mmCIF file of C-alpha atoms in Angstrom:
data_model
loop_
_atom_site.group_PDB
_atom_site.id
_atom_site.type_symbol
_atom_site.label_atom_id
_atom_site.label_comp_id
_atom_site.label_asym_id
_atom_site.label_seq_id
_atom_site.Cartn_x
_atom_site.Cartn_y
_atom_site.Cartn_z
ATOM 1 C CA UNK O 1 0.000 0.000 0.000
ATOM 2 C CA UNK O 2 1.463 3.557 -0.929
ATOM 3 C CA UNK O 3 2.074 5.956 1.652
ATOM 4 C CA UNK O 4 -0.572 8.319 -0.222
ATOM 5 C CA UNK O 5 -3.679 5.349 0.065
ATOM 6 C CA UNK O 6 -2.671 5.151 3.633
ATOM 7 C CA UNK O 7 -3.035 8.505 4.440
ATOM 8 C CA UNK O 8 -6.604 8.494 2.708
ATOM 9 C CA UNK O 9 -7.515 5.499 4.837
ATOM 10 C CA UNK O 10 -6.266 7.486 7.728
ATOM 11 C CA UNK O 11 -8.391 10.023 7.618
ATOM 12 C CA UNK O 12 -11.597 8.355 5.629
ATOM 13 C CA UNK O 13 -11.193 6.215 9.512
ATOM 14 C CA UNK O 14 -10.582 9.908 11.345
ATOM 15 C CA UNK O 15 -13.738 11.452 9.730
ATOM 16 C CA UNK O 16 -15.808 8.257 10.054
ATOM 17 C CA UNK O 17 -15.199 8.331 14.042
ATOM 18 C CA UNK O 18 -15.657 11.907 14.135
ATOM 19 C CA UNK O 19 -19.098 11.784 12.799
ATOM 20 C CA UNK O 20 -20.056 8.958 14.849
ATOM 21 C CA UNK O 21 -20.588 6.978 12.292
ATOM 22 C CA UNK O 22 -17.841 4.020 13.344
ATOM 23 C CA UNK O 23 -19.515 4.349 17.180
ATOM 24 C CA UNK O 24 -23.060 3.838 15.457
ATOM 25 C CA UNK O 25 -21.929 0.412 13.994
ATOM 26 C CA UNK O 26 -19.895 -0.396 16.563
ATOM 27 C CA UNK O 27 -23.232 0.102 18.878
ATOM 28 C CA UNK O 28 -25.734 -1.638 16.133
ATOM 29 C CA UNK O 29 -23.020 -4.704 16.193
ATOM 30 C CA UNK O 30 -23.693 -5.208 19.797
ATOM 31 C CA UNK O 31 -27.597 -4.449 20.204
ATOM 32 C CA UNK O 32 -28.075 -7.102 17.371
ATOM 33 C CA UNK O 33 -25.990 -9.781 19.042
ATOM 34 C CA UNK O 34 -27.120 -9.239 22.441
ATOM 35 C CA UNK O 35 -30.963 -9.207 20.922
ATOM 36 C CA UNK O 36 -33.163 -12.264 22.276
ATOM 37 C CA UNK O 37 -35.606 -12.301 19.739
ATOM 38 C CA UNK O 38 -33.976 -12.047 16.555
ATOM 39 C CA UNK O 39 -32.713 -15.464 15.018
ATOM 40 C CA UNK O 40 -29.013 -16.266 14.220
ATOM 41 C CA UNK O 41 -29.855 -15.567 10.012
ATOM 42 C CA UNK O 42 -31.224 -12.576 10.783
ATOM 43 C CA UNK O 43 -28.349 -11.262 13.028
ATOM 44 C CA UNK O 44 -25.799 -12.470 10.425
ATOM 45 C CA UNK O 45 -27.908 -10.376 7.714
ATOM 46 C CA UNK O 46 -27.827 -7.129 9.454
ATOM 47 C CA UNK O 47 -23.613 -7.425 10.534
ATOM 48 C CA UNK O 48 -23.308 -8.079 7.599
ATOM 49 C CA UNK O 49 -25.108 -5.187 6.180
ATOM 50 C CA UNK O 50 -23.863 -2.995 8.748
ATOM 51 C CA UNK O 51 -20.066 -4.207 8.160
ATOM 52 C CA UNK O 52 -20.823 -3.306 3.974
ATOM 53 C CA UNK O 53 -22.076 0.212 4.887
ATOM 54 C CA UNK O 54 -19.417 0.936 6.781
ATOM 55 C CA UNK O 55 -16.594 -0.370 4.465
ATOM 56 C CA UNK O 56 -18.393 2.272 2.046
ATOM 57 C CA UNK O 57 -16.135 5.188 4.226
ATOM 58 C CA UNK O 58 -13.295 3.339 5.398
ATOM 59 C CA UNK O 59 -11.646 -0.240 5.337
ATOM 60 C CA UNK O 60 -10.966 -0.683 9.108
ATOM 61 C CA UNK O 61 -12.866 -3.216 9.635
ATOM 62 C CA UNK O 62 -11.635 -4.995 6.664
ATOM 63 C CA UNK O 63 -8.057 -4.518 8.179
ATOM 64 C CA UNK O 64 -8.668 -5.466 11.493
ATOM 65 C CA UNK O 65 -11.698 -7.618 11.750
ATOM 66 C CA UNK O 66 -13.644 -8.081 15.064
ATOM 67 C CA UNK O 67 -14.484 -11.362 16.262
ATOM 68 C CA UNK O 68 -18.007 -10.857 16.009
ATOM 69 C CA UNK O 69 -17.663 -11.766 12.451
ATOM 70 C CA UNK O 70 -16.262 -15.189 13.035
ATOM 71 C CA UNK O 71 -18.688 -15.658 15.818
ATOM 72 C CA UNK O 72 -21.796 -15.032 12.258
ATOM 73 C CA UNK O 73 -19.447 -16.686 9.895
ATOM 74 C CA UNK O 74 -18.483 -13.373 8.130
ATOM 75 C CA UNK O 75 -15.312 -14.232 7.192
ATOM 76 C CA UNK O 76 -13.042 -14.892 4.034
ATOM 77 C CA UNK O 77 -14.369 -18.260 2.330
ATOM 78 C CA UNK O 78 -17.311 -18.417 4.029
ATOM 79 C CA UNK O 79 -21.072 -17.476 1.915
ATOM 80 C CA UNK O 80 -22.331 -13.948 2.525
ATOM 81 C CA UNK O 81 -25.648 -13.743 3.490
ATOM 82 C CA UNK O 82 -27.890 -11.371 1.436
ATOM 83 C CA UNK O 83 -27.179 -7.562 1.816
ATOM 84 C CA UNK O 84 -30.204 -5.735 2.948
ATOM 85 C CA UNK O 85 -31.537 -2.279 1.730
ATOM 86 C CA UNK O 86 -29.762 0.693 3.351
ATOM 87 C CA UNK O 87 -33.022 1.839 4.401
ATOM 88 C CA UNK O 88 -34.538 -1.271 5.501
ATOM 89 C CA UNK O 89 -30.882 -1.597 7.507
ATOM 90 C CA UNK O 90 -31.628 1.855 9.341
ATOM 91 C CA UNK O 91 -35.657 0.270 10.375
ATOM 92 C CA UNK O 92 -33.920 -2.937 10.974
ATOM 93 C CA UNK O 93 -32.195 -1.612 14.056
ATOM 94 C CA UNK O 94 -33.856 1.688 15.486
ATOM 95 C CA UNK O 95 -37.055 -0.915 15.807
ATOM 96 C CA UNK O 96 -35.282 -3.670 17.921
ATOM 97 C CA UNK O 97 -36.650 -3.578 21.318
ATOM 98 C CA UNK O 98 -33.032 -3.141 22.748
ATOM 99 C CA UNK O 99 -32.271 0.149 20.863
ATOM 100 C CA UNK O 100 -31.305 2.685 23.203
ATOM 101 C CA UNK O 101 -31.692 6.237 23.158
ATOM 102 C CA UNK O 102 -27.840 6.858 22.441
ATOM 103 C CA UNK O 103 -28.319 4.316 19.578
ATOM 104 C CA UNK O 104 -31.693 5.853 17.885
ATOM 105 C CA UNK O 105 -29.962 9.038 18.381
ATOM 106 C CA UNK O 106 -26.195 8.169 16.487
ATOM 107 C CA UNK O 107 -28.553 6.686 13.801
ATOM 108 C CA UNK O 108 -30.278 9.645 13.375
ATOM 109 C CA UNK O 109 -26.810 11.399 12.621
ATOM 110 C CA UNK O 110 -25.777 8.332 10.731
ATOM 111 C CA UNK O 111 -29.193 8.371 8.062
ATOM 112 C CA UNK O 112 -27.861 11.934 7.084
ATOM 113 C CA UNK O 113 -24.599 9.888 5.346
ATOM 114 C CA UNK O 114 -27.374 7.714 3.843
ATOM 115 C CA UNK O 115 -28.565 10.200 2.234
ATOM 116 C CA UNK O 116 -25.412 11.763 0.520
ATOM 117 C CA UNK O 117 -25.230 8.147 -1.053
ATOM 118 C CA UNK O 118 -28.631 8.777 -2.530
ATOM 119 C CA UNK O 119 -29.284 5.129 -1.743
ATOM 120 C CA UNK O 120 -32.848 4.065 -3.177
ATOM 121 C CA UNK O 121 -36.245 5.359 -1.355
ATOM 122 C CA UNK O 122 -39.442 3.454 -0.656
ATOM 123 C CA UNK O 123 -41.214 5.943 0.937
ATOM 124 C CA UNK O 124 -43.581 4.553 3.478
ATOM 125 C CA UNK O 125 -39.926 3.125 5.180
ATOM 126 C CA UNK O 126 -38.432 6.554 5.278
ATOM 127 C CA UNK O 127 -40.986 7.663 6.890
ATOM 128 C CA UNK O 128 -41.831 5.743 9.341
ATOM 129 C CA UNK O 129 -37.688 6.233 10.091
ATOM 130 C CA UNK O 130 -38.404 9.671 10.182
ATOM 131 C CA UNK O 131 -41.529 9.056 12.581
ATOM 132 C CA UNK O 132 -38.900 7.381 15.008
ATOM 133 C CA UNK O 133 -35.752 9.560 14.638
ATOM 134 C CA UNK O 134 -37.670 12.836 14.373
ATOM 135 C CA UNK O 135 -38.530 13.486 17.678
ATOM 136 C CA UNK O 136 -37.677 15.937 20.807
ATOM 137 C CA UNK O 137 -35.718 13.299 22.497
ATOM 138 C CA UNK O 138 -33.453 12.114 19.878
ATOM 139 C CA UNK O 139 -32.918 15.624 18.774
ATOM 140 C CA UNK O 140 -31.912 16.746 22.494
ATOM 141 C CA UNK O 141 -29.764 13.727 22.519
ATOM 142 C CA UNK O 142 -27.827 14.270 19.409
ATOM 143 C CA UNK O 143 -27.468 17.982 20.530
ATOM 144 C CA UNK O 144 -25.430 16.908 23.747
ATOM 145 C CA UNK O 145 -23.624 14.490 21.826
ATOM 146 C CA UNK O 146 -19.590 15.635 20.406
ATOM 147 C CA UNK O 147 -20.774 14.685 17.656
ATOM 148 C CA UNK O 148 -23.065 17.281 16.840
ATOM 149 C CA UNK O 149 -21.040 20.480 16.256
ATOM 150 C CA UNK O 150 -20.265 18.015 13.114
ATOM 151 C CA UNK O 151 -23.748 18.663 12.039
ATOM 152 C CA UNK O 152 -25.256 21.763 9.550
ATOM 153 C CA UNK O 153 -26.316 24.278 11.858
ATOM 154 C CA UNK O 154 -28.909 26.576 8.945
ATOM 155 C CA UNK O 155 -29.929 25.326 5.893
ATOM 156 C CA UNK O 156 -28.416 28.282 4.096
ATOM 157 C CA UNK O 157 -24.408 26.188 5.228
ATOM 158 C CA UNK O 158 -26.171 23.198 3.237
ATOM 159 C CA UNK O 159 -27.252 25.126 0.369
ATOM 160 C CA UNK O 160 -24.092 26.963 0.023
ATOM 161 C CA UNK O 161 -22.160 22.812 -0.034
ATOM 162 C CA UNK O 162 -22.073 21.531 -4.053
ATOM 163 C CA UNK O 163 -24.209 18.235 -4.873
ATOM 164 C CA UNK O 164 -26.325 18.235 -1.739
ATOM 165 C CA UNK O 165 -29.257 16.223 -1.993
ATOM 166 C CA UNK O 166 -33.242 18.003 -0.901
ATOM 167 C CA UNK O 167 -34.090 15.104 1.152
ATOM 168 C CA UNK O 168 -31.192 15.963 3.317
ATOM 169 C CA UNK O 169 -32.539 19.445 3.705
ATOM 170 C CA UNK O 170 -35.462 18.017 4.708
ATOM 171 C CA UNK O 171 -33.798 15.469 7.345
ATOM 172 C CA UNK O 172 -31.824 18.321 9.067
ATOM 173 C CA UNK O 173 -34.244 21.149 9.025
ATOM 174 C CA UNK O 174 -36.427 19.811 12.022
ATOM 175 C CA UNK O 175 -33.127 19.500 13.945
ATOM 176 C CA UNK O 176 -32.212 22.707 12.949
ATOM 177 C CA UNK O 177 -35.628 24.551 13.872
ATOM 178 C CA UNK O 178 -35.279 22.160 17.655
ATOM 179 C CA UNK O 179 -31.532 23.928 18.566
ATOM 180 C CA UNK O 180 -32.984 27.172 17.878
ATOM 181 C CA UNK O 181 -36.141 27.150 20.305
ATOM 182 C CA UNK O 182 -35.531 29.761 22.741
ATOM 183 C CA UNK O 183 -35.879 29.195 26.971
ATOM 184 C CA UNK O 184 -37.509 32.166 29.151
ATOM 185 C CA UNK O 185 -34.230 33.612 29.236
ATOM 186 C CA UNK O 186 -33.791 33.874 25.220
ATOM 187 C CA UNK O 187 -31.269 31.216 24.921
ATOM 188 C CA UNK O 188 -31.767 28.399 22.407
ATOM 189 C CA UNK O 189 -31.133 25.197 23.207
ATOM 190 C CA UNK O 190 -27.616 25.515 21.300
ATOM 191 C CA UNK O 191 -26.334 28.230 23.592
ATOM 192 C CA UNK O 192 -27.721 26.276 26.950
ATOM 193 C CA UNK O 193 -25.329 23.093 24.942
ATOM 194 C CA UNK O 194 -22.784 25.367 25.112
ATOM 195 C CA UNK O 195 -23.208 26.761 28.704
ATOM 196 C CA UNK O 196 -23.741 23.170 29.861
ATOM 197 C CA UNK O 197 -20.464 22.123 27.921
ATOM 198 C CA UNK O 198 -18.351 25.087 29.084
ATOM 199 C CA UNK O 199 -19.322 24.302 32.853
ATOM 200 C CA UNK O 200 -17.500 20.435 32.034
ATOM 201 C CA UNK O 201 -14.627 22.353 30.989
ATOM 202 C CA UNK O 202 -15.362 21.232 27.188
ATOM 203 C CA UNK O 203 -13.989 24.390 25.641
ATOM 204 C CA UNK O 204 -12.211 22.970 22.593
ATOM 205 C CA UNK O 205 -15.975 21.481 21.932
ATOM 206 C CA UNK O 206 -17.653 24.852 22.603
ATOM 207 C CA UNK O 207 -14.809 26.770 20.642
ATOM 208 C CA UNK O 208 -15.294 24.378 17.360
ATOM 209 C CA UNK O 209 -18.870 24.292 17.390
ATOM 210 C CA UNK O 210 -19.844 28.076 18.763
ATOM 211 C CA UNK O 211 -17.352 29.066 16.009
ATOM 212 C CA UNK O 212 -19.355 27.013 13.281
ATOM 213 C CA UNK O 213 -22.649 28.584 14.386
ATOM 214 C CA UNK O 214 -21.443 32.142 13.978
ATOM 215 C CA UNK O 215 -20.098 31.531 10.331
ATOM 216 C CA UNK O 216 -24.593 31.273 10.149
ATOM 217 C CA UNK O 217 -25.856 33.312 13.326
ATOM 218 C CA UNK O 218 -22.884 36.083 13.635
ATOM 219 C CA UNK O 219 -24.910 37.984 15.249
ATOM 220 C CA UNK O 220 -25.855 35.634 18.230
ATOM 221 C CA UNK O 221 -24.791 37.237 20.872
ATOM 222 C CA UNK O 222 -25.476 34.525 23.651
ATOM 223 C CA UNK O 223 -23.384 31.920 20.880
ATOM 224 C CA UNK O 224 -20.842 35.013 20.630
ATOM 225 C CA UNK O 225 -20.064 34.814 24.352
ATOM 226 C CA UNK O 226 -19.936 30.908 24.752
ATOM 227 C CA UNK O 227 -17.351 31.520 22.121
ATOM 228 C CA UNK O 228 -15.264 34.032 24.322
ATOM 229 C CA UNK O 229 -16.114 32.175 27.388
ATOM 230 C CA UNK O 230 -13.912 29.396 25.377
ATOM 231 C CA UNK O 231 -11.169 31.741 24.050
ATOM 232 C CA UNK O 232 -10.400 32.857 27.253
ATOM 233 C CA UNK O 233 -10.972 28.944 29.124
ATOM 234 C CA UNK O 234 -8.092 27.601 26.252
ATOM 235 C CA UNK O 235 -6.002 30.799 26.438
ATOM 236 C CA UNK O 236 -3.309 29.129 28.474
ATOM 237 C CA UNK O 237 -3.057 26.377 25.899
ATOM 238 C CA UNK O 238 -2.162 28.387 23.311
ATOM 239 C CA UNK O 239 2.143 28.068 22.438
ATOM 240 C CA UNK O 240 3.853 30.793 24.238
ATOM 241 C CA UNK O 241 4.881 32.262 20.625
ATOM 242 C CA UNK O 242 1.274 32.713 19.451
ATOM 243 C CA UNK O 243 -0.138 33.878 22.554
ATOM 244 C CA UNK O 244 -0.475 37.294 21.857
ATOM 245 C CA UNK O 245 -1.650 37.183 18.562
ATOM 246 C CA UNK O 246 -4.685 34.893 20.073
ATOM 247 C CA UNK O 247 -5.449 37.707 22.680
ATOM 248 C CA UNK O 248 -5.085 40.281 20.279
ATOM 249 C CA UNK O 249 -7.636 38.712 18.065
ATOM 250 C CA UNK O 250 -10.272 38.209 20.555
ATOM 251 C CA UNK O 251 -10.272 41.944 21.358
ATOM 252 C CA UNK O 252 -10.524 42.791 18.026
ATOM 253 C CA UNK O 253 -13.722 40.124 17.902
ATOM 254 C CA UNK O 254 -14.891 41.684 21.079
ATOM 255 C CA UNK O 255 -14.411 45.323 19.564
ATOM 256 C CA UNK O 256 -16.373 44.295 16.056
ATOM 257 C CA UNK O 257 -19.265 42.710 18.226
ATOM 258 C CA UNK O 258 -19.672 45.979 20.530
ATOM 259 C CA UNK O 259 -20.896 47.915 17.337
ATOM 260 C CA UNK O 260 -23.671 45.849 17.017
ATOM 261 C CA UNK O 261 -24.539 43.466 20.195
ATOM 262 C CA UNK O 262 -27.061 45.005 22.977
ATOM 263 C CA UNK O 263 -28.328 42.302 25.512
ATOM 264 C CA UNK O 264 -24.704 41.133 26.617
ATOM 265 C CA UNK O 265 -22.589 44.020 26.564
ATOM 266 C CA UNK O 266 -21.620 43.325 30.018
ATOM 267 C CA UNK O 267 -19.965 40.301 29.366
ATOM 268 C CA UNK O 268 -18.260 41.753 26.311
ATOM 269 C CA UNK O 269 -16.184 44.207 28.109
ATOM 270 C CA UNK O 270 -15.814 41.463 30.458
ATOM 271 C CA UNK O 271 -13.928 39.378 28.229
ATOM 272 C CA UNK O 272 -12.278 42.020 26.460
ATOM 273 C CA UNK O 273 -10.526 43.005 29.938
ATOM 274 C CA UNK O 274 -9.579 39.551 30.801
ATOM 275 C CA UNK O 275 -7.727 39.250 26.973
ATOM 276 C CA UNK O 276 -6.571 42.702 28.140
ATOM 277 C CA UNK O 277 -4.914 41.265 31.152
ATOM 278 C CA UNK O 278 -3.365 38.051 29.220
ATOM 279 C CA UNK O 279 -1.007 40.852 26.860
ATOM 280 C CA UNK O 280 -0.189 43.038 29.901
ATOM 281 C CA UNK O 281 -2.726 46.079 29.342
ATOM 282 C CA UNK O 282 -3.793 46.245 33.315
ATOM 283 C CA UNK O 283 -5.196 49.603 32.722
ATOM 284 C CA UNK O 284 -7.372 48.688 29.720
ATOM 285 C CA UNK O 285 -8.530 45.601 31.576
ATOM 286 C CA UNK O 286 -9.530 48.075 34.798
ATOM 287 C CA UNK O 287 -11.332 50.532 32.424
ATOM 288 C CA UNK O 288 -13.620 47.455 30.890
ATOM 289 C CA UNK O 289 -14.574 45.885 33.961
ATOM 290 C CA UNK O 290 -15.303 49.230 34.994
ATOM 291 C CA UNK O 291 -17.342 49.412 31.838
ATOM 292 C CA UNK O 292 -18.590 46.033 32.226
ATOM 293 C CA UNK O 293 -20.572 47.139 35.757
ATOM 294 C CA UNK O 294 -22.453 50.324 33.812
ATOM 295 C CA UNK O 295 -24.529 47.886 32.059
ATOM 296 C CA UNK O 296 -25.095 45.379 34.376
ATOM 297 C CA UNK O 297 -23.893 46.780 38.083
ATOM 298 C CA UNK O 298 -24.499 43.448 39.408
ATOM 299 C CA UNK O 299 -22.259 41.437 37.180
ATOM 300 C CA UNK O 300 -19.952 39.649 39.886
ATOM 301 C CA UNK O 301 -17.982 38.372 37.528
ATOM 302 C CA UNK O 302 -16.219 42.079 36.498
ATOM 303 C CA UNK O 303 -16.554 43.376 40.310
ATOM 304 C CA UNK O 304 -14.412 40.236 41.588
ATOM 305 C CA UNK O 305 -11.797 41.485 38.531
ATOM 306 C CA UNK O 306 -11.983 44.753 39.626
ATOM 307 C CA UNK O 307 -11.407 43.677 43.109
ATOM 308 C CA UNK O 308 -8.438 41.660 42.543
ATOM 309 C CA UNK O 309 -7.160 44.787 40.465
#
């Protein structure tokens, strides 16, 4: 094998774990063998099917089998059973009465790559899919999942993406209209992700996916600040060398977003002092706590700054 083939296996394997797509099989191996009412044909038919579909993004599985597949006699020599539909695959195992949330929810994520394939349609199947997958608990559960910052966050990022099929508009558009409901407080259920995520100390997570949903909301301010709340979380990550260039640009994002954001300047100049502090600019930092407390006087965040100051 050339170095170049291995490199496209390499990440083809990379992007297939990173969608979830490799934990999705991995999870659909298991539910179907540890499934008490399906017979021993039937579990061999959908490994088998599951194995093919995933050998259509990467050969992993090819190169290092599991022994699962010796267990269903899906090895080298032996007779294939017959492959199923991709969609009849998908019903096969989001109806088993061992599916888990987790799993209806990965196979939600995983239908979308069905899709791109433009594998054939019967209708009354996709639907009743969709009836399954399409609902307020899978979508909440794909939202907490990593996986899901991997996912189109407006219909306008699909559009904009060459050769994309309508029906996948149509798969992610519910999705898309659930992360964008709105709490008491205003925040959608993507910023209250975020929030949730930051308070793990998940900032890489919140900095990849807040960053993705302000190339299509930039003017989000509750995404904008899980997004800061990040930058300054990973700021002591960042390579000595390349520190201040980081800082520097988040106070120039915090300065573009104070010409236009209104709910959250508070936390704006909040940020902006801390970055302030990180390249040495104690006075600047002072003035925007300072700043920070005229438009929200109870903000302890800024007075404990100014304290400390």
């Amino acid at each position: 094998m050339s170095n170049t083939t291995s490199t496209h296996n390499d990440l083809a394997i990379e992007a297939s774990h990173r969608s979830g797509l490799a934990e999705c099989i991995e999870k659909s191996f298991n539910a179907v063998h540890l499934n008490t009412t399906l017979s021993f044909n039937i579990k061999q038919q959908i490994i088998y099917s599951l194995l093919t579909l995933r050998c259509v993004f990467d050969s992993e599985l090819i190169d290092n089998p599991l022994p699962l597949f010796v267990e269903y006699n899906l090895v080298k020599g032996e007779k294939m059973p017959e492959k199923m539909e991709l969609f009849d695959l998908v019903t096969s195992i989001i109806s088993l009465d061992n599916c888990t949330q987790e799993l209806l929810a990965l196979w939600y994520i995983v239908t979308a790559f069905i899709l791109i394939l433009e594998a054939p349609i019967d209708l009354s199947v996709f639907n009743s899919i969709k009836k399954t997958l399409h609902t307020e608990k899978v979508f909440d559960t794909v939202l907490y999942m990593t996986y899901s910052i991997e996912i189109p966050c407006s219909i306008e990022e699909l559009e904009a993406q060459d050769g994309i099929p309508k029906t996948l508009q149509d798969w992610y558009a519910p999705y898309i209209d659930y992360i964008l409901e709105e709490n008491d407080l205003g925040q959608t259920k993507a910023e209250e992700r975020f929030i949730k995520w930051l308070s793990e100390g998940r900032f890489n997570l919140v900095l990849v996916g807040s960053d993705r949903m302000l190339n299509s909301y930039p003017f989000d301010e509750g995404i904008l600040v899980c997004n800061l709340a990040s930058r300054s979380s990973l700021e002591g990550l960042v390579k000595v060398e390349e520190r201040i260039k980081f800082l520097t640009d988040c106070i120039s994002i915090v300065n573009d977003s104070l010409n236009w954001a209104r709910k959250k300047r508070h936390f704006l100049y909040y940020y902006k002092g801390l970055f302030s502090l990180g390249i040495g600019e104690k006075e600047s930092a002072k003035s925007c706590f300072i700043a920070s407390l005229e438009f929200n006087k109870n903000f302890t965040l800024a007075k404990q700054m100014l304290e400390k100051l």
